[in-house]
Coordinates of C-alpha atoms in Angstrom, one line a residue:
X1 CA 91.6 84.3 81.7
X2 CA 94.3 83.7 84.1
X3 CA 96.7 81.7 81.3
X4 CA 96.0 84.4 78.8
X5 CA 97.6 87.4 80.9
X6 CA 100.5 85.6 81.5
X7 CA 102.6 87.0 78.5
X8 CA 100.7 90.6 79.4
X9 CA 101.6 91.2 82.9
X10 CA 105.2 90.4 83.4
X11 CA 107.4 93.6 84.5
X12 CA 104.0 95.3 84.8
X13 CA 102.0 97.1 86.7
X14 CA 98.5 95.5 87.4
X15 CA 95.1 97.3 88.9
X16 CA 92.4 94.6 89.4
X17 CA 88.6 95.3 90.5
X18 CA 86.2 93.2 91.8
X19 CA 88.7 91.0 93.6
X20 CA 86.9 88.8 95.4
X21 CA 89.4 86.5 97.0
X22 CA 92.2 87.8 94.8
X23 CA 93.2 84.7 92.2
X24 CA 93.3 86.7 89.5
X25 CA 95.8 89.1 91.0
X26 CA 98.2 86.6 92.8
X27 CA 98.4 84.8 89.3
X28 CA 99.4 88.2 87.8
X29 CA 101.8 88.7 90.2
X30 CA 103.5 84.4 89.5
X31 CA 103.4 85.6 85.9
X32 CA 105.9 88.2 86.8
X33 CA 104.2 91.8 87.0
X34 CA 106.4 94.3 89.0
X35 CA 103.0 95.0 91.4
X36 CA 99.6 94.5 91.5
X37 CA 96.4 96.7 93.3
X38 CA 93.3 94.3 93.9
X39 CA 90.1 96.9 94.8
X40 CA 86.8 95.4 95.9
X41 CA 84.0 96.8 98.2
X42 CA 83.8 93.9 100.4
X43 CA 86.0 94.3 103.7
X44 CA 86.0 90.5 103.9
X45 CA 86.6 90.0 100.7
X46 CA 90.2 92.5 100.7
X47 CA 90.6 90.8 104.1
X48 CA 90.9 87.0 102.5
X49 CA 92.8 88.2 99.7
X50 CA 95.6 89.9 101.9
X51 CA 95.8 86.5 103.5
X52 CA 96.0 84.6 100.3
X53 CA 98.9 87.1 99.0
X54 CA 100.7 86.4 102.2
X55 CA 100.1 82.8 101.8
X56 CA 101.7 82.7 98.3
X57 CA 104.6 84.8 99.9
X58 CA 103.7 87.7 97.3
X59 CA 102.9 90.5 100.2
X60 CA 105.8 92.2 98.8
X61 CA 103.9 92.2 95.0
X62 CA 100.3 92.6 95.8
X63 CA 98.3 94.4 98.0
X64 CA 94.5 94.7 98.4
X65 CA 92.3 97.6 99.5

């Protein structure tokens, strides 16, 4: 899945759900989309993926609530 949305995402604007740790969305956001939202329920879950965007040096691209 990841591979397949790389000719899909770039210069756009990307809303994930169910985030989890946010993969998904930080390989959106290498593949060259403008910005991405990553939503989930889990507090922990929004909390890892913030510190995996940061990580990647993509805090400026992706954010997670």
């Amino acid at each position: 899945n990841r591979r397949a949305i790389q000719h899909i995402v770039k210069g756009a604007e990307v809303l994930g759900a169910f985030t989890y740790t946010g993969t998904f969305e930080i390989h959106a956001a290498h593949y060259g989309a403008k910005s991405v939202l990553g939503l989930d329920i889990s507090e922990n879950a929004v909390h890892q993926a913030n510190r995996n965007a940061t990580l990647n040096g993509l805090e400026h691209i992706v954010h997670f609530e």
